[in-house]
JSON list of C-alpha atoms in Angstrom, two decimals:
[
{"chain": "A", "resi": 1, "resn": "MET", "atom": "CA", "xyz": [11.51, 5.94, -7.97]},
{"chain": "A", "resi": 2, "resn": "THR", "atom": "CA", "xyz": [9.99, 2.54, -8.75]},
{"chain": "A", "resi": 3, "resn": "THR", "atom": "CA", "xyz": [11.98, -0.13, -10.55]},
{"chain": "A", "resi": 4, "resn": "ILE", "atom": "CA", "xyz": [9.06, -1.14, -12.79]},
{"chain": "A", "resi": 5, "resn": "ARG", "atom": "CA", "xyz": [10.23, -0.89, -16.39]},
{"chain": "A", "resi": 6, "resn": "PRO", "atom": "CA", "xyz": [8.12, 0.95, -18.98]},
{"chain": "A", "resi": 7, "resn": "GLY", "atom": "CA", "xyz": [7.65, -0.96, -22.19]},
{"chain": "A", "resi": 8, "resn": "LEU", "atom": "CA", "xyz": [5.58, -1.87, -25.21]},
{"chain": "A", "resi": 9, "resn": "CYS", "atom": "CA", "xyz": [3.80, -4.93, -26.53]},
{"chain": "A", "resi": 10, "resn": "SER", "atom": "CA", "xyz": [4.73, -5.25, -30.19]},
{"chain": "A", "resi": 11, "resn": "VAL", "atom": "CA", "xyz": [1.19, -6.39, -31.00]},
{"chain": "A", "resi": 12, "resn": "THR", "atom": "CA", "xyz": [0.13, -2.78, -30.40]},
{"chain": "A", "resi": 13, "resn": "PHE", "atom": "CA", "xyz": [1.43, -2.23, -33.92]},
{"chain": "A", "resi": 14, "resn": "ARG", "atom": "CA", "xyz": [0.80, -5.54, -35.68]},
{"chain": "A", "resi": 15, "resn": "GLU", "atom": "CA", "xyz": [1.06, -3.95, -39.13]},
{"chain": "A", "resi": 16, "resn": "LEU", "atom": "CA", "xyz": [4.53, -2.49, -38.56]},
{"chain": "A", "resi": 17, "resn": "PRO", "atom": "CA", "xyz": [7.84, -4.32, -39.03]},
{"chain": "A", "resi": 18, "resn": "PRO", "atom": "CA", "xyz": [9.99, -4.99, -35.96]},
{"chain": "A", "resi": 19, "resn": "GLU", "atom": "CA", "xyz": [12.62, -2.43, -36.97]},
{"chain": "A", "resi": 20, "resn": "ARG", "atom": "CA", "xyz": [10.02, 0.34, -37.02]},
{"chain": "A", "resi": 21, "resn": "ILE", "atom": "CA", "xyz": [8.62, -0.75, -33.65]},
{"chain": "A", "resi": 22, "resn": "VAL", "atom": "CA", "xyz": [12.10, -0.73, -32.11]},
{"chain": "A", "resi": 23, "resn": "GLY", "atom": "CA", "xyz": [12.66, 2.81, -33.35]},
{"chain": "A", "resi": 24, "resn": "LEU", "atom": "CA", "xyz": [9.33, 4.03, -32.04]},
{"chain": "A", "resi": 25, "resn": "ALA", "atom": "CA", "xyz": [9.90, 2.49, -28.62]},
{"chain": "A", "resi": 26, "resn": "ALA", "atom": "CA", "xyz": [13.43, 3.89, -28.30]},
{"chain": "A", "resi": 27, "resn": "ASP", "atom": "CA", "xyz": [12.36, 7.36, -29.41]},
{"chain": "A", "resi": 28, "resn": "ALA", "atom": "CA", "xyz": [9.52, 7.28, -26.87]},
{"chain": "A", "resi": 29, "resn": "GLY", "atom": "CA", "xyz": [11.88, 6.61, -23.97]},
{"chain": "A", "resi": 30, "resn": "LEU", "atom": "CA", "xyz": [10.65, 3.09, -23.28]},
{"chain": "A", "resi": 31, "resn": "GLU", "atom": "CA", "xyz": [12.97, 0.41, -21.95]},
{"chain": "A", "resi": 32, "resn": "VAL", "atom": "CA", "xyz": [11.59, -3.00, -22.93]},
{"chain": "A", "resi": 33, "resn": "ILE", "atom": "CA", "xyz": [9.52, -4.76, -25.58]},
{"chain": "A", "resi": 34, "resn": "GLU", "atom": "CA", "xyz": [7.33, -7.84, -25.40]},
{"chain": "A", "resi": 35, "resn": "TRP", "atom": "CA", "xyz": [7.53, -9.40, -28.87]},
{"chain": "A", "resi": 36, "resn": "GLY", "atom": "CA", "xyz": [4.35, -11.04, -30.14]},
{"chain": "A", "resi": 37, "resn": "GLY", "atom": "CA", "xyz": [4.32, -14.52, -31.58]},
{"chain": "A", "resi": 38, "resn": "ASP", "atom": "CA", "xyz": [1.47, -14.00, -34.03]},
{"chain": "A", "resi": 39, "resn": "VAL", "atom": "CA", "xyz": [3.24, -11.68, -36.49]},
{"chain": "A", "resi": 40, "resn": "HIS", "atom": "CA", "xyz": [6.63, -10.34, -35.44]},
{"chain": "A", "resi": 41, "resn": "VAL", "atom": "CA", "xyz": [8.37, -13.44, -34.07]},
{"chain": "A", "resi": 42, "resn": "PRO", "atom": "CA", "xyz": [6.65, -16.67, -35.18]},
{"chain": "A", "resi": 43, "resn": "PRO", "atom": "CA", "xyz": [7.13, -19.75, -32.99]},
{"chain": "A", "resi": 44, "resn": "GLY", "atom": "CA", "xyz": [10.05, -21.88, -34.07]},
{"chain": "A", "resi": 45, "resn": "ASP", "atom": "CA", "xyz": [11.72, -19.26, -36.28]},
{"chain": "A", "resi": 46, "resn": "ALA", "atom": "CA", "xyz": [14.87, -18.85, -34.22]},
{"chain": "A", "resi": 47, "resn": "VAL", "atom": "CA", "xyz": [16.68, -16.96, -36.99]},
{"chain": "A", "resi": 48, "resn": "ARG", "atom": "CA", "xyz": [14.02, -14.25, -37.07]},
{"chain": "A", "resi": 49, "resn": "ALA", "atom": "CA", "xyz": [13.92, -14.15, -33.28]},
{"chain": "A", "resi": 50, "resn": "ALA", "atom": "CA", "xyz": [17.67, -13.62, -33.10]},
{"chain": "A", "resi": 51, "resn": "HIS", "atom": "CA", "xyz": [17.45, -10.83, -35.67]},
{"chain": "A", "resi": 52, "resn": "VAL", "atom": "CA", "xyz": [14.70, -9.07, -33.70]},
{"chain": "A", "resi": 53, "resn": "ALA", "atom": "CA", "xyz": [16.69, -9.52, -30.49]},
{"chain": "A", "resi": 54, "resn": "ARG", "atom": "CA", "xyz": [19.74, -7.86, -32.03]},
{"chain": "A", "resi": 55, "resn": "ALA", "atom": "CA", "xyz": [17.68, -4.96, -33.34]},
{"chain": "A", "resi": 56, "resn": "THR", "atom": "CA", "xyz": [16.14, -4.49, -29.89]},
{"chain": "A", "resi": 57, "resn": "VAL", "atom": "CA", "xyz": [19.43, -4.53, -28.02]},
{"chain": "A", "resi": 58, "resn": "ASP", "atom": "CA", "xyz": [21.21, -2.35, -30.60]},
{"chain": "A", "resi": 59, "resn": "ALA", "atom": "CA", "xyz": [18.58, 0.34, -29.95]},
{"chain": "A", "resi": 60, "resn": "GLY", "atom": "CA", "xyz": [19.36, 0.29, -26.23]},
{"chain": "A", "resi": 61, "resn": "LEU", "atom": "CA", "xyz": [16.25, -1.66, -25.30]},
{"chain": "A", "resi": 62, "resn": "ALA", "atom": "CA", "xyz": [15.71, -5.07, -23.71]},
{"chain": "A", "resi": 63, "resn": "VAL", "atom": "CA", "xyz": [13.44, -7.96, -24.60]},
{"chain": "A", "resi": 64, "resn": "CYS", "atom": "CA", "xyz": [11.28, -8.50, -21.53]},
{"chain": "A", "resi": 65, "resn": "SER", "atom": "CA", "xyz": [9.03, -11.32, -22.75]},
{"chain": "A", "resi": 66, "resn": "TYR", "atom": "CA", "xyz": [7.57, -13.31, -25.60]},
{"chain": "A", "resi": 67, "resn": "GLY", "atom": "CA", "xyz": [3.83, -12.93, -26.14]},
{"chain": "A", "resi": 68, "resn": "SER", "atom": "CA", "xyz": [2.59, -16.35, -27.19]},
{"chain": "A", "resi": 69, "resn": "TYR", "atom": "CA", "xyz": [-0.82, -17.77, -27.97]},
{"chain": "A", "resi": 70, "resn": "PHE", "atom": "CA", "xyz": [-0.21, -21.07, -26.24]},
{"chain": "A", "resi": 71, "resn": "ARG", "atom": "CA", "xyz": [-3.49, -22.07, -24.56]},
{"chain": "A", "resi": 72, "resn": "ALA", "atom": "CA", "xyz": [-2.36, -25.13, -22.61]},
{"chain": "A", "resi": 73, "resn": "GLY", "atom": "CA", "xyz": [-4.22, -27.58, -24.80]},
{"chain": "A", "resi": 74, "resn": "ALA", "atom": "CA", "xyz": [-3.39, -31.27, -24.52]},
{"chain": "A", "resi": 75, "resn": "GLY", "atom": "CA", "xyz": [-1.92, -31.45, -28.03]},
{"chain": "A", "resi": 76, "resn": "GLU", "atom": "CA", "xyz": [-0.26, -28.05, -28.14]},
{"chain": "A", "resi": 77, "resn": "GLU", "atom": "CA", "xyz": [3.50, -27.91, -28.54]},
{"chain": "A", "resi": 78, "resn": "LEU", "atom": "CA", "xyz": [5.44, -25.53, -26.37]},
{"chain": "A", "resi": 79, "resn": "THR", "atom": "CA", "xyz": [8.88, -26.39, -27.74]},
{"chain": "A", "resi": 80, "resn": "PRO", "atom": "CA", "xyz": [8.79, -24.08, -30.82]},
{"chain": "A", "resi": 81, "resn": "ILE", "atom": "CA", "xyz": [7.64, -21.23, -28.58]},
{"chain": "A", "resi": 82, "resn": "LEU", "atom": "CA", "xyz": [10.50, -21.89, -26.19]},
{"chain": "A", "resi": 83, "resn": "ASP", "atom": "CA", "xyz": [12.93, -21.95, -29.11]},
{"chain": "A", "resi": 84, "resn": "SER", "atom": "CA", "xyz": [11.82, -18.48, -30.21]},
{"chain": "A", "resi": 85, "resn": "ALA", "atom": "CA", "xyz": [11.83, -17.11, -26.66]},
{"chain": "A", "resi": 86, "resn": "GLU", "atom": "CA", "xyz": [15.34, -18.44, -26.08]},
{"chain": "A", "resi": 87, "resn": "ALA", "atom": "CA", "xyz": [16.59, -16.92, -29.34]},
{"chain": "A", "resi": 88, "resn": "LEU", "atom": "CA", "xyz": [15.00, -13.62, -28.33]},
{"chain": "A", "resi": 89, "resn": "GLY", "atom": "CA", "xyz": [16.69, -13.73, -24.94]},
{"chain": "A", "resi": 90, "resn": "ALA", "atom": "CA", "xyz": [13.31, -13.62, -23.21]},
{"chain": "A", "resi": 91, "resn": "ASP", "atom": "CA", "xyz": [13.05, -15.23, -19.79]},
{"chain": "A", "resi": 92, "resn": "ARG", "atom": "CA", "xyz": [9.25, -14.99, -19.66]},
{"chain": "A", "resi": 93, "resn": "ILE", "atom": "CA", "xyz": [6.54, -16.21, -22.02]},
{"chain": "A", "resi": 94, "resn": "ARG", "atom": "CA", "xyz": [2.97, -14.94, -21.82]},
{"chain": "A", "resi": 95, "resn": "ILE", "atom": "CA", "xyz": [0.46, -17.77, -22.21]},
{"chain": "A", "resi": 96, "resn": "TRP", "atom": "CA", "xyz": [-3.30, -18.31, -21.99]},
{"chain": "A", "resi": 97, "resn": "ALA", "atom": "CA", "xyz": [-5.14, -20.47, -19.46]},
{"chain": "A", "resi": 98, "resn": "GLY", "atom": "CA", "xyz": [-7.23, -22.71, -21.66]},
{"chain": "A", "resi": 99, "resn": "PRO", "atom": "CA", "xyz": [-9.92, -22.02, -24.27]},
{"chain": "A", "resi": 100, "resn": "VAL", "atom": "CA", "xyz": [-12.97, -21.41, -22.04]},
{"chain": "A", "resi": 101, "resn": "GLY", "atom": "CA", "xyz": [-13.94, -18.99, -19.30]},
{"chain": "A", "resi": 102, "resn": "SER", "atom": "CA", "xyz": [-14.01, -20.10, -15.69]},
{"chain": "A", "resi": 103, "resn": "ALA", "atom": "CA", "xyz": [-17.82, -19.87, -15.43]},
{"chain": "A", "resi": 104, "resn": "GLU", "atom": "CA", "xyz": [-18.26, -22.34, -18.28]},
{"chain": "A", "resi": 105, "resn": "ALA", "atom": "CA", "xyz": [-15.36, -24.63, -17.44]},
{"chain": "A", "resi": 106, "resn": "THR", "atom": "CA", "xyz": [-15.98, -28.21, -16.37]},
{"chain": "A", "resi": 107, "resn": "GLN", "atom": "CA", "xyz": [-13.87, -30.16, -13.93]},
{"chain": "A", "resi": 108, "resn": "ALA", "atom": "CA", "xyz": [-12.33, -31.89, -16.96]},
{"chain": "A", "resi": 109, "resn": "ASP", "atom": "CA", "xyz": [-11.41, -28.48, -18.39]},
{"chain": "A", "resi": 110, "resn": "TRP", "atom": "CA", "xyz": [-9.71, -27.53, -15.15]},
{"chain": "A", "resi": 111, "resn": "ALA", "atom": "CA", "xyz": [-7.89, -30.84, -14.78]},
{"chain": "A", "resi": 112, "resn": "GLY", "atom": "CA", "xyz": [-6.66, -30.81, -18.37]},
{"chain": "A", "resi": 113, "resn": "THR", "atom": "CA", "xyz": [-5.44, -27.22, -18.24]},
{"chain": "A", "resi": 114, "resn": "VAL", "atom": "CA", "xyz": [-3.70, -27.71, -14.91]},
{"chain": "A", "resi": 115, "resn": "ALA", "atom": "CA", "xyz": [-1.97, -30.87, -16.10]},
{"chain": "A", "resi": 116, "resn": "ARG", "atom": "CA", "xyz": [-0.76, -29.21, -19.30]},
{"chain": "A", "resi": 117, "resn": "LEU", "atom": "CA", "xyz": [0.45, -26.13, -17.40]},
{"chain": "A", "resi": 118, "resn": "GLN", "atom": "CA", "xyz": [2.37, -28.36, -15.01]},
{"chain": "A", "resi": 119, "resn": "SER", "atom": "CA", "xyz": [4.17, -30.09, -17.86]},
{"chain": "A", "resi": 120, "resn": "ALA", "atom": "CA", "xyz": [4.70, -26.77, -19.66]},
{"chain": "A", "resi": 121, "resn": "THR", "atom": "CA", "xyz": [6.24, -25.05, -16.64]},
{"chain": "A", "resi": 122, "resn": "SER", "atom": "CA", "xyz": [8.54, -28.03, -16.17]},
{"chain": "A", "resi": 123, "resn": "GLU", "atom": "CA", "xyz": [9.69, -27.86, -19.80]},
{"chain": "A", "resi": 124, "resn": "ALA", "atom": "CA", "xyz": [10.15, -24.09, -19.65]},
{"chain": "A", "resi": 125, "resn": "SER", "atom": "CA", "xyz": [11.99, -24.18, -16.32]},
{"chain": "A", "resi": 126, "resn": "ALA", "atom": "CA", "xyz": [14.52, -26.60, -17.75]},
{"chain": "A", "resi": 127, "resn": "ARG", "atom": "CA", "xyz": [15.49, -23.83, -20.16]},
{"chain": "A", "resi": 128, "resn": "GLY", "atom": "CA", "xyz": [15.48, -21.03, -17.58]},
{"chain": "A", "resi": 129, "resn": "ILE", "atom": "CA", "xyz": [12.22, -19.54, -18.81]},
{"chain": "A", "resi": 130, "resn": "GLY", "atom": "CA", "xyz": [9.13, -18.68, -16.78]},
{"chain": "A", "resi": 131, "resn": "LEU", "atom": "CA", "xyz": [5.51, -18.68, -17.94]},
{"chain": "A", "resi": 132, "resn": "ALA", "atom": "CA", "xyz": [2.94, -16.01, -17.11]},
{"chain": "A", "resi": 133, "resn": "LEU", "atom": "CA", "xyz": [-0.83, -16.18, -17.49]},
{"chain": "A", "resi": 134, "resn": "GLU", "atom": "CA", "xyz": [-2.77, -13.63, -19.49]},
{"chain": "A", "resi": 135, "resn": "PHE", "atom": "CA", "xyz": [-5.38, -12.22, -17.05]},
{"chain": "A", "resi": 136, "resn": "HIS", "atom": "CA", "xyz": [-8.19, -12.28, -19.57]},
{"chain": "A", "resi": 137, "resn": "SER", "atom": "CA", "xyz": [-11.81, -13.18, -20.25]},
{"chain": "A", "resi": 138, "resn": "GLY", "atom": "CA", "xyz": [-12.49, -16.48, -21.98]},
{"chain": "A", "resi": 139, "resn": "THR", "atom": "CA", "xyz": [-9.82, -18.29, -19.96]},
{"chain": "A", "resi": 140, "resn": "LEU", "atom": "CA", "xyz": [-9.55, -19.86, -16.52]},
{"chain": "A", "resi": 141, "resn": "ALA", "atom": "CA", "xyz": [-7.56, -16.78, -15.46]},
{"chain": "A", "resi": 142, "resn": "ASP", "atom": "CA", "xyz": [-10.49, -14.40, -15.96]},
{"chain": "A", "resi": 143, "resn": "THR", "atom": "CA", "xyz": [-11.00, -13.44, -12.31]},
{"chain": "A", "resi": 144, "resn": "ALA", "atom": "CA", "xyz": [-8.68, -12.97, -9.37]},
{"chain": "A", "resi": 145, "resn": "PRO", "atom": "CA", "xyz": [-10.05, -16.00, -7.44]},
{"chain": "A", "resi": 146, "resn": "THR", "atom": "CA", "xyz": [-9.78, -18.36, -10.42]},
{"chain": "A", "resi": 147, "resn": "THR", "atom": "CA", "xyz": [-6.30, -17.10, -11.24]},
{"chain": "A", "resi": 148, "resn": "LEU", "atom": "CA", "xyz": [-5.22, -17.78, -7.66]},
{"chain": "A", "resi": 149, "resn": "ARG", "atom": "CA", "xyz": [-6.82, -21.23, -7.81]},
{"chain": "A", "resi": 150, "resn": "LEU", "atom": "CA", "xyz": [-4.98, -22.03, -11.04]},
{"chain": "A", "resi": 151, "resn": "LEU", "atom": "CA", "xyz": [-1.64, -20.86, -9.66]},
{"chain": "A", "resi": 152, "resn": "ALA", "atom": "CA", "xyz": [-2.18, -22.95, -6.54]},
{"chain": "A", "resi": 153, "resn": "ASP", "atom": "CA", "xyz": [-3.20, -26.04, -8.51]},
{"chain": "A", "resi": 154, "resn": "VAL", "atom": "CA", "xyz": [-0.22, -25.83, -10.86]},
{"chain": "A", "resi": 155, "resn": "ALA", "atom": "CA", "xyz": [2.02, -25.11, -7.86]},
{"chain": "A", "resi": 156, "resn": "SER", "atom": "CA", "xyz": [5.12, -24.06, -9.78]},
{"chain": "A", "resi": 157, "resn": "PRO", "atom": "CA", "xyz": [7.35, -21.08, -8.99]},
{"chain": "A", "resi": 158, "resn": "ALA", "atom": "CA", "xyz": [7.88, -20.82, -12.76]},
{"chain": "A", "resi": 159, "resn": "LEU", "atom": "CA", "xyz": [4.26, -19.71, -13.28]},
{"chain": "A", "resi": 160, "resn": "THR", "atom": "CA", "xyz": [3.19, -16.13, -12.59]},
{"chain": "A", "resi": 161, "resn": "THR", "atom": "CA", "xyz": [0.43, -13.94, -14.00]},
{"chain": "A", "resi": 162, "resn": "TYR", "atom": "CA", "xyz": [-0.08, -10.67, -15.76]},
{"chain": "A", "resi": 163, "resn": "TRP", "atom": "CA", "xyz": [-2.71, -8.14, -14.72]},
{"chain": "A", "resi": 164, "resn": "GLN", "atom": "CA", "xyz": [-4.79, -5.74, -16.77]},
{"chain": "A", "resi": 165, "resn": "PRO", "atom": "CA", "xyz": [-8.00, -3.87, -15.99]},
{"chain": "A", "resi": 166, "resn": "THR", "atom": "CA", "xyz": [-11.01, -6.06, -16.68]},
{"chain": "A", "resi": 167, "resn": "VAL", "atom": "CA", "xyz": [-13.12, -4.62, -19.48]},
{"chain": "A", "resi": 168, "resn": "ALA", "atom": "CA", "xyz": [-15.90, -2.36, -18.12]},
{"chain": "A", "resi": 169, "resn": "ALA", "atom": "CA", "xyz": [-14.81, -2.86, -14.51]},
{"chain": "A", "resi": 170, "resn": "PRO", "atom": "CA", "xyz": [-14.96, 0.28, -12.34]},
{"chain": "A", "resi": 171, "resn": "ASP", "atom": "CA", "xyz": [-11.65, 1.46, -10.91]},
{"chain": "A", "resi": 172, "resn": "ASP", "atom": "CA", "xyz": [-12.28, 0.02, -7.45]},
{"chain": "A", "resi": 173, "resn": "VAL", "atom": "CA", "xyz": [-13.08, -3.41, -8.86]},
{"chain": "A", "resi": 174, "resn": "ALA", "atom": "CA", "xyz": [-10.08, -3.48, -11.18]},
{"chain": "A", "resi": 175, "resn": "LEU", "atom": "CA", "xyz": [-7.74, -2.40, -8.40]},
{"chain": "A", "resi": 176, "resn": "ALA", "atom": "CA", "xyz": [-9.15, -4.96, -5.99]},
{"chain": "A", "resi": 177, "resn": "GLU", "atom": "CA", "xyz": [-8.43, -7.64, -8.58]},
{"chain": "A", "resi": 178, "resn": "TYR", "atom": "CA", "xyz": [-4.84, -6.45, -8.84]},
{"chain": "A", "resi": 179, "resn": "ARG", "atom": "CA", "xyz": [-4.34, -6.41, -5.08]},
{"chain": "A", "resi": 180, "resn": "ALA", "atom": "CA", "xyz": [-5.63, -9.98, -4.85]},
{"chain": "A", "resi": 181, "resn": "ILE", "atom": "CA", "xyz": [-3.05, -11.29, -7.31]},
{"chain": "A", "resi": 182, "resn": "ALA", "atom": "CA", "xyz": [-0.27, -8.73, -6.72]},
{"chain": "A", "resi": 183, "resn": "ALA", "atom": "CA", "xyz": [2.08, -11.23, -5.10]},
{"chain": "A", "resi": 184, "resn": "HIS", "atom": "CA", "xyz": [2.03, -13.31, -8.29]},
{"chain": "A", "resi": 185, "resn": "THR", "atom": "CA", "xyz": [2.00, -10.50, -10.89]},
{"chain": "A", "resi": 186, "resn": "SER", "atom": "CA", "xyz": [5.12, -10.26, -13.04]},
{"chain": "A", "resi": 187, "resn": "ALA", "atom": "CA", "xyz": [3.85, -7.69, -15.58]},
{"chain": "A", "resi": 188, "resn": "ALA", "atom": "CA", "xyz": [0.92, -5.41, -16.34]},
{"chain": "A", "resi": 189, "resn": "HIS", "atom": "CA", "xyz": [-0.70, -4.57, -19.65]},
{"chain": "A", "resi": 190, "resn": "VAL", "atom": "CA", "xyz": [-1.42, -0.85, -19.60]},
{"chain": "A", "resi": 191, "resn": "PHE", "atom": "CA", "xyz": [-4.24, 0.71, -21.62]},
{"chain": "A", "resi": 192, "resn": "SER", "atom": "CA", "xyz": [-7.39, 2.78, -21.13]},
{"chain": "A", "resi": 193, "resn": "TRP", "atom": "CA", "xyz": [-10.57, 1.26, -22.49]},
{"chain": "A", "resi": 194, "resn": "TRP", "atom": "CA", "xyz": [-13.84, 2.88, -21.40]},
{"chain": "A", "resi": 195, "resn": "PRO", "atom": "CA", "xyz": [-16.68, 2.25, -20.98]},
{"chain": "A", "resi": 196, "resn": "THR", "atom": "CA", "xyz": [-16.05, -1.03, -22.77]},
{"chain": "A", "resi": 197, "resn": "LYS", "atom": "CA", "xyz": [-13.54, -1.43, -25.59]},
{"chain": "A", "resi": 198, "resn": "GLU", "atom": "CA", "xyz": [-13.25, 2.19, -26.72]},
{"chain": "A", "resi": 199, "resn": "ARG", "atom": "CA", "xyz": [-9.55, 2.99, -26.89]},
{"chain": "A", "resi": 200, "resn": "LEU", "atom": "CA", "xyz": [-8.77, 6.19, -25.02]},
{"chain": "A", "resi": 201, "resn": "PRO", "atom": "CA", "xyz": [-5.52, 7.94, -24.12]},
{"chain": "A", "resi": 202, "resn": "LEU", "atom": "CA", "xyz": [-3.95, 6.61, -20.95]},
{"chain": "A", "resi": 203, "resn": "ARG", "atom": "CA", "xyz": [-4.68, 9.84, -19.06]},
{"chain": "A", "resi": 204, "resn": "ALA", "atom": "CA", "xyz": [-8.41, 9.40, -19.70]},
{"chain": "A", "resi": 205, "resn": "ARG", "atom": "CA", "xyz": [-8.35, 6.96, -16.76]},
{"chain": "A", "resi": 206, "resn": "ASP", "atom": "CA", "xyz": [-5.92, 8.94, -14.68]},
{"chain": "A", "resi": 207, "resn": "GLU", "atom": "CA", "xyz": [-7.36, 7.88, -11.34]},
{"chain": "A", "resi": 208, "resn": "LEU", "atom": "CA", "xyz": [-7.13, 4.18, -12.21]},
{"chain": "A", "resi": 209, "resn": "TRP", "atom": "CA", "xyz": [-3.52, 4.38, -13.32]},
{"chain": "A", "resi": 210, "resn": "SER", "atom": "CA", "xyz": [-2.41, 6.73, -10.54]},
{"chain": "A", "resi": 211, "resn": "ARG", "atom": "CA", "xyz": [-3.83, 4.36, -7.95]},
{"chain": "A", "resi": 212, "resn": "PHE", "atom": "CA", "xyz": [-2.55, 1.24, -9.70]},
{"chain": "A", "resi": 213, "resn": "PHE", "atom": "CA", "xyz": [1.03, 2.42, -9.93]},
{"chain": "A", "resi": 214, "resn": "ALA", "atom": "CA", "xyz": [0.96, 3.62, -6.33]},
{"chain": "A", "resi": 215, "resn": "ALA", "atom": "CA", "xyz": [-0.19, 0.15, -5.26]},
{"chain": "A", "resi": 216, "resn": "ALA", "atom": "CA", "xyz": [2.20, -1.65, -7.58]},
{"chain": "A", "resi": 217, "resn": "SER", "atom": "CA", "xyz": [5.20, 0.39, -6.47]},
{"chain": "A", "resi": 218, "resn": "ALA", "atom": "CA", "xyz": [4.41, -0.32, -2.84]},
{"chain": "A", "resi": 219, "resn": "ALA", "atom": "CA", "xyz": [3.79, -4.03, -3.36]},
{"chain": "A", "resi": 220, "resn": "GLU", "atom": "CA", "xyz": [6.14, -6.53, -1.74]},
{"chain": "A", "resi": 221, "resn": "ARG", "atom": "CA", "xyz": [6.69, -7.91, -5.23]},
{"chain": "A", "resi": 222, "resn": "PRO", "atom": "CA", "xyz": [6.10, -5.17, -7.81]},
{"chain": "A", "resi": 223, "resn": "PRO", "atom": "CA", "xyz": [5.52, -6.23, -11.39]},
{"chain": "A", "resi": 224, "resn": "ARG", "atom": "CA", "xyz": [8.75, -6.15, -13.34]},
{"chain": "A", "resi": 225, "resn": "ASP", "atom": "CA", "xyz": [7.25, -4.52, -16.41]},
{"chain": "A", "resi": 226, "resn": "ALA", "atom": "CA", "xyz": [4.40, -2.16, -17.35]},
{"chain": "A", "resi": 227, "resn": "LEU", "atom": "CA", "xyz": [3.66, -2.65, -21.03]},
{"chain": "A", "resi": 228, "resn": "LEU", "atom": "CA", "xyz": [1.59, -0.39, -23.24]},
{"chain": "A", "resi": 229, "resn": "GLU", "atom": "CA", "xyz": [-0.71, -2.67, -25.21]},
{"chain": "A", "resi": 230, "resn": "PHE", "atom": "CA", "xyz": [-3.37, -0.55, -26.92]},
{"chain": "A", "resi": 231, "resn": "ILE", "atom": "CA", "xyz": [-3.38, 3.08, -27.94]},
{"chain": "A", "resi": 232, "resn": "PRO", "atom": "CA", "xyz": [-6.10, 5.05, -29.74]},
{"chain": "A", "resi": 233, "resn": "ASP", "atom": "CA", "xyz": [-6.46, 3.94, -33.37]},
{"chain": "A", "resi": 234, "resn": "ALA", "atom": "CA", "xyz": [-3.17, 2.01, -33.04]},
{"chain": "A", "resi": 235, "resn": "ASP", "atom": "CA", "xyz": [-1.59, 5.27, -34.19]},
{"chain": "A", "resi": 236, "resn": "PRO", "atom": "CA", "xyz": [2.23, 5.23, -34.04]},
{"chain": "A", "resi": 237, "resn": "ASP", "atom": "CA", "xyz": [2.25, 9.03, -33.77]},
{"chain": "A", "resi": 238, "resn": "LEU", "atom": "CA", "xyz": [0.55, 8.75, -30.39]},
{"chain": "A", "resi": 239, "resn": "LEU", "atom": "CA", "xyz": [3.12, 6.43, -28.83]},
{"chain": "A", "resi": 240, "resn": "ALA", "atom": "CA", "xyz": [5.37, 9.25, -27.62]},
{"chain": "A", "resi": 241, "resn": "SER", "atom": "CA", "xyz": [2.60, 10.90, -25.61]},
{"chain": "A", "resi": 242, "resn": "GLU", "atom": "CA", "xyz": [1.31, 7.59, -24.25]},
{"chain": "A", "resi": 243, "resn": "ALA", "atom": "CA", "xyz": [4.82, 6.57, -23.24]},
{"chain": "A", "resi": 244, "resn": "ALA", "atom": "CA", "xyz": [5.33, 9.94, -21.56]},
{"chain": "A", "resi": 245, "resn": "ALA", "atom": "CA", "xyz": [2.16, 9.37, -19.56]},
{"chain": "A", "resi": 246, "resn": "LEU", "atom": "CA", "xyz": [3.35, 5.91, -18.53]},
{"chain": "A", "resi": 247, "resn": "ARG", "atom": "CA", "xyz": [6.75, 7.19, -17.52]},
{"chain": "A", "resi": 248, "resn": "GLY", "atom": "CA", "xyz": [5.06, 9.95, -15.56]},
{"chain": "A", "resi": 249, "resn": "TYR", "atom": "CA", "xyz": [3.09, 7.45, -13.50]},
{"chain": "A", "resi": 250, "resn": "LEU", "atom": "CA", "xyz": [6.25, 5.44, -12.83]},
{"chain": "A", "resi": 251, "resn": "SER", "atom": "CA", "xyz": [8.24, 8.45, -11.70]},
{"chain": "A", "resi": 252, "resn": "ARG", "atom": "CA", "xyz": [5.82, 9.61, -9.02]}
]
């Protein structure tokens, strides 16, 4: 059986309080939670972060990461985000690679983002925390080649990346993107959107997820976590079945 941990991004249920999310995740048989910095654990509020951490651990779960909205801008502070992550007990922070997509980015955009990521990884490393890029449109980490370029330019072992299926990409394309960055992938966001942003049950893209988890489990460096991020209608009543599907893929 693979060692990839099944988990949940708290932003899946932005409208729910942390205590309710913890209960849902525990009841669904998940193991870890990535706590979001936009609603549930605001940057710099270490008291709230510590409270959420205790609730998570008391339910038999672990905090796997802190989902931030740090975009590596020249004037952006990372310190409050690190404070919250540390209070949560998270050793990884999800971040964003700049404010523009790679096709539109200028050399100045690249240089500025790389420089800020270098200073950010240095600051995070000093506190025993790693950073991980969101693999997402509208950023420099929007394709496998540009993500690899960014990782190489920053050149820090403290920087990894997430993976998720690119919107509207066929299975073969999405899986090829994963294989290209697999050695650097620390977590995956797991959801089924098709053909574009329609939220479907996980099993609606059974071939994609069966093939992904087979590849991920066999990778030299499997992702540590597989995190449910979107479910149909953001319906809490559907989490149990979605989590069961995720656990089923991981147990094959």
